[in-house]
Coordinates of C-alpha atoms and ligand atoms in Angstrom, one line a residue:
M1 CA 125.8 37.4 -21.2
R2 CA 121.9 36.4 -22.1
A3 CA 119.5 34.8 -19.8
L4 CA 120.1 30.9 -21.4
A5 CA 123.8 31.2 -21.1
R6 CA 124.0 33.1 -17.6
D7 CA 121.5 30.7 -16.4
A8 CA 123.7 27.6 -17.7
L9 CA 126.5 29.3 -15.8
R10 CA 124.2 29.4 -13.0
R11 CA 123.8 25.4 -13.0
L12 CA 127.1 24.6 -13.8
T13 CA 128.8 26.3 -10.9
A14 CA 126.2 24.4 -8.8
L15 CA 127.2 21.4 -10.4
D16 CA 130.8 22.3 -9.5
D17 CA 129.9 22.6 -5.9
A18 CA 127.9 19.0 -5.6
G19 CA 131.1 17.3 -7.4
L20 CA 129.0 16.6 -10.0
R21 CA 130.1 18.3 -12.8
R22 CA 130.8 16.4 -16.1
S23 CA 133.4 16.9 -19.2
T24 CA 134.8 15.4 -21.6
R25 CA 138.8 14.0 -21.9
V26 CA 140.9 14.0 -25.2
L27 CA 142.2 10.7 -25.6
P28 CA 143.8 10.7 -28.6
G29 CA 144.7 7.5 -31.2
P30 CA 142.7 4.2 -31.6
R31 CA 140.6 2.8 -28.6
G32 CA 142.3 -0.1 -26.8
P33 CA 143.6 -1.2 -23.4
V34 CA 146.2 1.5 -23.0
A35 CA 146.5 5.4 -24.0
R36 CA 148.3 8.6 -23.8
I37 CA 147.4 11.0 -21.8
D38 CA 149.8 14.1 -21.8
G39 CA 152.2 11.7 -23.3
R40 CA 152.5 9.2 -20.5
E41 CA 151.0 5.5 -21.1
V42 CA 147.5 5.2 -19.2
I43 CA 145.4 1.7 -18.9
V44 CA 142.3 2.2 -19.6
L45 CA 139.6 0.6 -17.5
C46 CA 136.3 2.3 -18.8
S47 CA 135.0 1.6 -22.3
N48 CA 132.6 -1.2 -22.9
D49 CA 135.0 -2.4 -25.6
Y50 CA 134.6 -6.3 -24.1
L51 CA 136.4 -8.2 -26.6
G52 CA 138.8 -5.8 -27.5
L53 CA 137.3 -5.3 -31.2
A54 CA 136.9 -1.7 -31.4
S55 CA 140.4 -1.5 -33.1
H56 CA 140.5 -5.0 -34.5
P57 CA 142.1 -4.8 -38.1
A58 CA 139.1 -7.2 -39.2
L59 CA 137.0 -4.5 -38.6
A60 CA 139.2 -1.4 -40.0
E61 CA 139.4 -3.3 -43.4
A62 CA 135.4 -4.6 -43.5
A63 CA 134.5 -0.5 -43.1
A64 CA 137.0 0.3 -45.5
A65 CA 135.6 -2.2 -48.0
A66 CA 132.3 -0.8 -47.5
L67 CA 133.5 2.5 -47.9
A68 CA 135.1 2.2 -51.2
H69 CA 131.7 0.5 -52.8
H70 CA 129.4 2.5 -51.0
G71 CA 130.5 5.8 -49.9
V72 CA 129.9 7.2 -46.3
G73 CA 126.9 8.4 -46.0
A74 CA 123.4 6.7 -46.3
G75 CA 121.6 9.6 -47.5
A76 CA 118.4 9.1 -45.6
S77 CA 116.0 6.7 -43.8
R78 CA 115.8 3.4 -45.2
L79 CA 112.0 3.8 -45.9
I80 CA 112.5 6.6 -48.1
S81 CA 116.1 6.1 -49.9
G82 CA 116.0 2.6 -50.2
T83 CA 118.1 0.0 -48.0
S84 CA 121.5 -1.3 -48.9
D85 CA 122.4 -4.9 -48.8
L86 CA 124.7 -4.3 -46.6
H87 CA 121.9 -3.6 -43.8
V88 CA 120.0 -6.4 -44.7
E89 CA 123.0 -9.2 -44.6
A90 CA 123.7 -7.6 -41.0
E91 CA 119.9 -7.8 -40.1
R92 CA 120.3 -11.5 -40.7
A93 CA 123.3 -11.7 -39.3
L94 CA 122.3 -10.3 -36.3
A95 CA 119.0 -12.0 -36.0
D96 CA 120.8 -15.3 -36.3
L97 CA 123.4 -14.4 -33.4
L98 CA 119.9 -14.2 -31.5
G99 CA 118.0 -17.0 -32.5
A100 CA 115.7 -14.5 -33.5
E101 CA 113.4 -14.6 -36.9
A102 CA 113.9 -11.1 -37.8
A103 CA 115.9 -7.5 -36.6
L104 CA 116.1 -4.3 -37.1
L105 CA 118.9 -2.3 -37.3
F106 CA 119.3 1.5 -35.4
S107 CA 121.9 4.2 -34.8
S108 CA 122.1 3.7 -31.4
G109 CA 120.5 1.5 -28.7
W110 CA 119.3 5.0 -27.2
A111 CA 117.7 5.3 -30.3
A112 CA 116.3 2.0 -30.6
N113 CA 115.0 1.5 -27.0
V114 CA 113.7 4.9 -26.8
S115 CA 111.8 4.3 -30.2
A116 CA 110.7 0.7 -29.4
L117 CA 108.8 1.4 -26.5
D118 CA 106.7 4.1 -28.0
A119 CA 106.1 2.4 -30.9
L120 CA 104.6 -0.9 -29.5
F121 CA 102.9 0.5 -26.5
G122 CA 99.9 3.1 -26.5
R123 CA 97.3 4.1 -23.8
A124 CA 95.8 1.1 -23.2
D125 CA 98.8 -0.7 -22.3
V126 CA 101.0 -0.9 -19.4
V127 CA 104.8 -1.3 -18.8
F128 CA 106.6 -2.5 -15.6
S129 CA 110.3 -1.3 -15.7
D130 CA 113.4 -2.2 -13.4
E131 CA 114.5 0.7 -10.9
L132 CA 117.9 0.1 -12.0
N133 CA 116.9 -0.2 -15.7
H134 CA 119.3 1.8 -18.3
A135 CA 118.3 5.3 -19.1
S136 CA 117.3 4.9 -22.3
L137 CA 115.0 2.8 -21.1
I138 CA 113.7 4.7 -18.5
D139 CA 113.0 7.6 -21.4
G140 CA 111.2 5.2 -23.5
C141 CA 108.4 4.8 -20.7
R142 CA 108.7 8.7 -20.1
L143 CA 107.7 8.3 -23.8
T144 CA 105.3 6.0 -24.5
R145 CA 102.2 6.7 -23.7
A146 CA 101.2 3.2 -21.6
A147 CA 101.5 3.1 -18.0
V148 CA 104.4 2.9 -16.3
H149 CA 105.5 1.2 -13.3
V150 CA 109.0 0.9 -11.8
Y151 CA 109.6 -2.2 -9.4
R152 CA 112.1 -2.6 -7.0
H153 CA 115.6 -3.9 -8.8
R154 CA 115.2 -7.7 -9.2
D155 CA 112.4 -7.9 -6.9
L156 CA 110.4 -10.6 -8.5
D157 CA 107.7 -10.5 -5.8
H158 CA 107.4 -6.8 -6.0
L159 CA 106.6 -7.2 -9.7
D160 CA 104.5 -10.2 -9.1
A161 CA 102.2 -7.5 -6.6
L162 CA 102.5 -4.8 -9.3
L163 CA 101.6 -7.3 -12.4
R164 CA 98.4 -9.1 -10.0
A165 CA 97.2 -5.2 -9.5
E166 CA 97.6 -3.6 -12.5
R167 CA 97.8 -6.0 -15.3
G168 CA 93.9 -6.6 -15.6
R169 CA 93.3 -2.9 -16.3
H170 CA 95.4 -2.7 -19.6
R171 CA 95.5 -4.7 -23.2
L172 CA 99.2 -5.4 -23.7
A173 CA 101.5 -5.4 -20.7
A174 CA 105.6 -5.5 -21.4
V175 CA 108.4 -6.1 -18.4
V176 CA 111.5 -4.4 -19.3
T177 CA 115.2 -5.1 -18.0
D178 CA 118.7 -4.9 -18.6
A179 CA 120.1 -8.8 -19.1
V180 CA 123.2 -7.8 -17.3
F181 CA 123.2 -4.3 -15.3
S182 CA 124.9 -1.7 -16.9
M183 CA 126.8 0.4 -13.9
D184 CA 126.5 -2.8 -11.3
G185 CA 126.8 -6.1 -13.4
H186 CA 124.5 -7.9 -12.2
R187 CA 122.1 -10.4 -13.9
A188 CA 118.4 -10.2 -14.4
D189 CA 116.9 -13.4 -13.7
L190 CA 115.6 -14.1 -16.9
R191 CA 113.9 -17.3 -16.0
G192 CA 111.5 -15.9 -13.0
L193 CA 111.1 -13.0 -15.5
R194 CA 109.7 -15.2 -18.2
A195 CA 107.5 -17.4 -15.9
L196 CA 105.9 -14.0 -14.3
C197 CA 105.1 -12.6 -17.9
D198 CA 103.7 -15.9 -18.8
R199 CA 101.3 -16.4 -15.7
H200 CA 100.5 -12.7 -16.6
D201 CA 100.1 -12.8 -20.0
A202 CA 103.1 -9.8 -20.0
A203 CA 105.7 -9.6 -23.0
L204 CA 109.2 -9.7 -22.1
Y205 CA 111.7 -7.1 -23.6
V206 CA 115.3 -7.8 -22.9
D207 CA 118.1 -5.2 -23.5
E208 CA 121.4 -7.4 -24.2
A209 CA 123.8 -4.4 -24.4
H210 CA 126.1 -5.7 -21.6
A211 CA 125.6 -9.6 -22.4
L212 CA 126.3 -9.8 -26.0
G213 CA 129.2 -11.2 -26.9
V214 CA 130.4 -11.9 -23.4
I215 CA 127.9 -14.2 -22.4
G216 CA 126.1 -17.3 -23.1
P217 CA 127.0 -19.9 -25.7
A218 CA 129.5 -18.2 -28.1
G219 CA 128.4 -14.7 -26.6
R220 CA 125.1 -15.1 -28.2
G221 CA 123.8 -13.4 -24.5
L222 CA 121.6 -13.8 -21.3
C223 CA 118.6 -15.0 -23.2
A224 CA 121.1 -17.6 -24.7
S225 CA 122.7 -18.5 -21.6
E226 CA 119.3 -19.1 -19.7
E227 CA 117.4 -20.5 -22.8
V228 CA 115.0 -17.9 -22.2
T229 CA 112.7 -16.7 -25.1
P230 CA 111.9 -12.6 -25.2
D231 CA 109.6 -10.9 -27.2
L232 CA 111.9 -8.6 -28.2
A233 CA 115.6 -7.8 -27.4
L234 CA 118.0 -5.0 -28.0
G235 CA 121.6 -5.8 -28.6
T236 CA 124.2 -3.0 -29.3
L237 CA 127.0 -2.8 -31.6
G238 CA 128.7 -0.5 -30.2
K239 CA 130.4 -2.2 -27.2
A240 CA 131.6 -5.9 -27.3
L241 CA 130.9 -6.0 -31.3
G242 CA 133.4 -2.9 -31.3
A243 CA 131.4 -1.0 -34.2
A244 CA 128.5 1.6 -33.3
G245 CA 124.9 1.3 -33.8
A246 CA 122.2 -1.0 -32.1
F247 CA 119.2 -3.7 -33.5
L248 CA 116.1 -4.9 -32.1
A249 CA 115.5 -8.7 -32.4
G250 CA 112.1 -10.8 -32.1
P251 CA 109.7 -12.3 -34.3
R252 CA 109.0 -11.1 -37.7
P253 CA 105.7 -9.2 -37.5
T254 CA 107.0 -7.2 -34.2
I255 CA 110.4 -6.4 -36.4
D256 CA 107.9 -5.6 -39.6
L257 CA 105.6 -3.1 -37.1
L258 CA 108.7 -1.5 -35.9
Q259 CA 110.2 -0.9 -39.4
G260 CA 107.1 1.4 -40.2
T261 CA 106.6 3.0 -36.9
A262 CA 109.8 3.2 -34.5
R263 CA 110.4 7.1 -34.9
S264 CA 114.2 6.9 -34.8
F265 CA 114.2 4.3 -37.7
V266 CA 111.5 6.1 -40.0
Y267 CA 112.5 9.9 -39.2
S268 CA 116.5 9.5 -39.1
T269 CA 119.2 8.6 -41.7
A270 CA 120.0 5.1 -41.3
P271 CA 123.5 4.2 -39.7
P272 CA 126.4 4.3 -42.3
P273 CA 127.2 1.2 -44.4
A274 CA 130.9 1.1 -43.3
V275 CA 129.6 0.8 -39.7
V276 CA 127.1 -1.7 -40.5
A277 CA 129.6 -3.9 -42.3
A278 CA 132.3 -3.6 -39.4
A279 CA 129.4 -4.9 -37.2
T280 CA 128.6 -7.9 -39.7
R281 CA 132.5 -9.0 -39.4
A282 CA 132.5 -8.1 -35.7
V283 CA 129.3 -10.7 -35.2
A284 CA 131.3 -13.6 -37.1
L285 CA 134.5 -12.8 -35.0
A286 CA 132.6 -12.6 -31.8
L287 CA 131.1 -15.8 -32.3
G288 CA 134.3 -17.8 -32.7
A289 CA 135.4 -15.3 -29.8
D290 CA 135.6 -18.3 -26.8
D291 CA 139.3 -17.4 -26.3
R292 CA 138.8 -13.4 -25.7
R293 CA 135.9 -14.4 -23.7
A294 CA 137.8 -16.8 -21.5
R295 CA 140.6 -14.2 -20.8
L296 CA 138.0 -11.6 -20.2
A297 CA 136.4 -13.5 -17.0
S298 CA 140.3 -14.7 -16.2
H299 CA 140.7 -11.0 -15.9
T300 CA 137.8 -9.6 -14.1
E301 CA 137.8 -13.0 -11.7
R302 CA 141.7 -11.4 -10.9
L303 CA 140.8 -7.7 -10.6
R304 CA 138.0 -8.5 -8.3
A305 CA 139.7 -10.8 -5.9
G306 CA 142.6 -8.4 -6.0
L307 CA 140.4 -5.4 -5.0
R308 CA 138.3 -7.3 -2.5
A309 CA 141.7 -8.8 -0.7
D310 CA 142.8 -5.4 -0.3
G311 CA 139.6 -4.3 1.6
W312 CA 137.6 -2.3 -1.6
R313 CA 134.0 -2.5 -1.6
V314 CA 133.4 -4.8 -4.7
P315 CA 129.9 -6.5 -4.6
D316 CA 129.5 -9.6 -5.7
G317 CA 129.4 -10.8 -9.4
D318 CA 130.9 -12.0 -12.4
A319 CA 129.9 -9.5 -15.3
P320 CA 133.0 -7.9 -16.6
I321 CA 131.6 -4.9 -15.0
V322 CA 133.7 -4.6 -11.4
P323 CA 132.0 -1.9 -9.4
V324 CA 134.2 -0.2 -6.5
L325 CA 131.8 1.7 -4.3
V326 CA 133.3 5.1 -2.8
G327 CA 129.7 6.8 -2.1
D328 CA 130.4 10.3 -2.2
P329 CA 130.8 11.9 -5.8
T330 CA 133.5 14.1 -4.8
R331 CA 135.6 11.3 -3.1
A332 CA 134.7 9.2 -6.4
T333 CA 136.4 11.9 -8.4
A334 CA 139.3 12.2 -6.1
L335 CA 139.8 8.3 -6.2
S336 CA 139.7 8.5 -10.1
A337 CA 142.4 11.3 -10.3
A338 CA 144.7 9.7 -8.1
L339 CA 144.9 6.4 -9.6
L340 CA 145.1 8.3 -13.3
E341 CA 148.3 9.4 -11.4
R342 CA 149.3 6.1 -11.1
G343 CA 148.6 5.3 -14.5
V344 CA 144.9 4.1 -14.3
L345 CA 142.0 5.4 -15.9
A346 CA 139.0 5.1 -14.6
T347 CA 135.9 7.4 -14.6
A348 CA 133.8 8.4 -11.9
I349 CA 130.6 7.2 -12.0
R350 CA 127.9 9.6 -10.0
P351 CA 124.4 10.5 -9.9
P352 CA 122.4 10.7 -11.6
T353 CA 123.8 7.6 -13.5
V354 CA 123.9 6.2 -10.4
P355 CA 121.4 6.4 -7.0
D356 CA 122.7 9.2 -4.8
R357 CA 125.6 7.8 -2.2
T358 CA 126.4 5.1 -4.5
S359 CA 129.2 6.9 -6.7
R360 CA 131.7 4.5 -7.5
L361 CA 134.6 3.9 -10.2
R362 CA 133.4 1.3 -12.5
L363 CA 135.9 -1.1 -14.1
V364 CA 135.7 -2.5 -17.2
P365 CA 138.7 -4.9 -18.3
T366 CA 138.8 -6.2 -21.7
A367 CA 140.2 -9.4 -23.6
A368 CA 143.0 -6.9 -25.1
H369 CA 144.3 -6.0 -21.7
E370 CA 147.5 -8.4 -20.7
E371 CA 147.5 -9.6 -17.1
H372 CA 150.3 -7.2 -16.1
H373 CA 147.9 -4.5 -16.6
I374 CA 145.1 -5.9 -14.3
E375 CA 148.4 -6.4 -11.7
H376 CA 149.2 -2.9 -12.2
V377 CA 145.6 -1.9 -11.7
I378 CA 145.3 -3.7 -8.5
G379 CA 148.7 -2.4 -7.0
A380 CA 147.6 1.1 -8.0
F381 CA 144.5 0.8 -5.7
A382 CA 146.8 -0.7 -3.1
D383 CA 149.4 2.2 -3.3
L384 CA 146.1 4.6 -2.3
G385 CA 146.3 6.0 1.4
E386 CA 143.5 6.0 3.8
P387 CA 142.0 9.1 2.9
L388 CA 140.9 8.1 -0.4
R389 CA 139.3 4.5 0.9
Ligands
PLP1 C1 124.8 1.9 -23.7 C2 123.5 1.1 -23.6 C3 122.7 1.2 -24.5 C4 122.8 2.4 -25.5 O1 123.3 1.8 -26.4 P1 123.8 2.9 -27.3 O2 124.4 2.0 -28.7 O3 125.8 3.2 -26.5 O4 123.1 4.0 -27.6 C5 121.2 0.8 -24.1 N1 120.8 -0.1 -22.8 C6 121.9 -0.4 -22.3 C7 121.7 -1.4 -21.3 C8 123.4 0.1 -22.8 O5 124.5 0.2 -21.6

């Protein structure tokens, strides 16, 4: 074996020993509330398909129609080979969804976050980032040449102190936050953040990945819910909207600048037209999905209450992200395996996705689940013996 593969084997063994090795699982068939594993039906509680749109026939139809007219591939970056009307139409719908002047599509939220911070901020600038922000924002911070300061999770006093100490030395400043934190379901205090940003002349960059489609009037996100106008917002198309890709939305000049300078827009092939068409369809569905949002909220409340009543460590919250805190990664994996035996698929979330000693199961109900699914999950947890608790 050559050095690279030998080193990989050594590191995999170390990850195994620490209970931190990761691998994928094959789930045949469409994404939905249930799946078949080894011929057995299991309830899937670990997608971000909040509204159950990923396998909605209307999305598949929109994609199929686009495939028939536009083919599969976008061919190149839109700056090079031109843009399809489908991309422009989607951007109009997405800008409207967030009440922004303009929007720009990216192949993924990851690519958008990393590129936006890199494109908008440079050596003279400073970025402040919540310590529990998504990995893509963290990597955006790593890549930008701006100074970066991490503030304690949702700690506005800490952020204020950092802004006081650092703001004066820099040209532009930005505060970057998840709207709903992806592994805990906490909401950011967007009004508090907006007020601090205004006081210190800083821009507010909000990642709506887990809020869009779920929170706010017609699911328009946490900014809409709090009546806060961000300087830039990220929305993903692969979570509640059931498709794939992402967009940045904001004032026209910011979006126009990003179109020519965000490296994952400039140097990466545009998202496939069929996926974009499906996303546009999803926006229309999501806007009218108050019934689905109500079902999602009711499942979330029942799941939280049922698990807490049974003594599981489930922090307060109302997002459809229900963390069951375990602590040790090996125990989280064992708990996940025991649940799978009882027909529940909930993947263990371990460091570095979450901080040390906070390994957990992250349960996500969707609008596509039925009440009996949620009751089955609560029953499966109740079934578990002392060593797993
Ligand atoms: C999932 C996620 C992203 C990345 O979006 P993708 O389109 O899946 O790459 C960005 N930010 C947050 C908060 C996320 O949860």
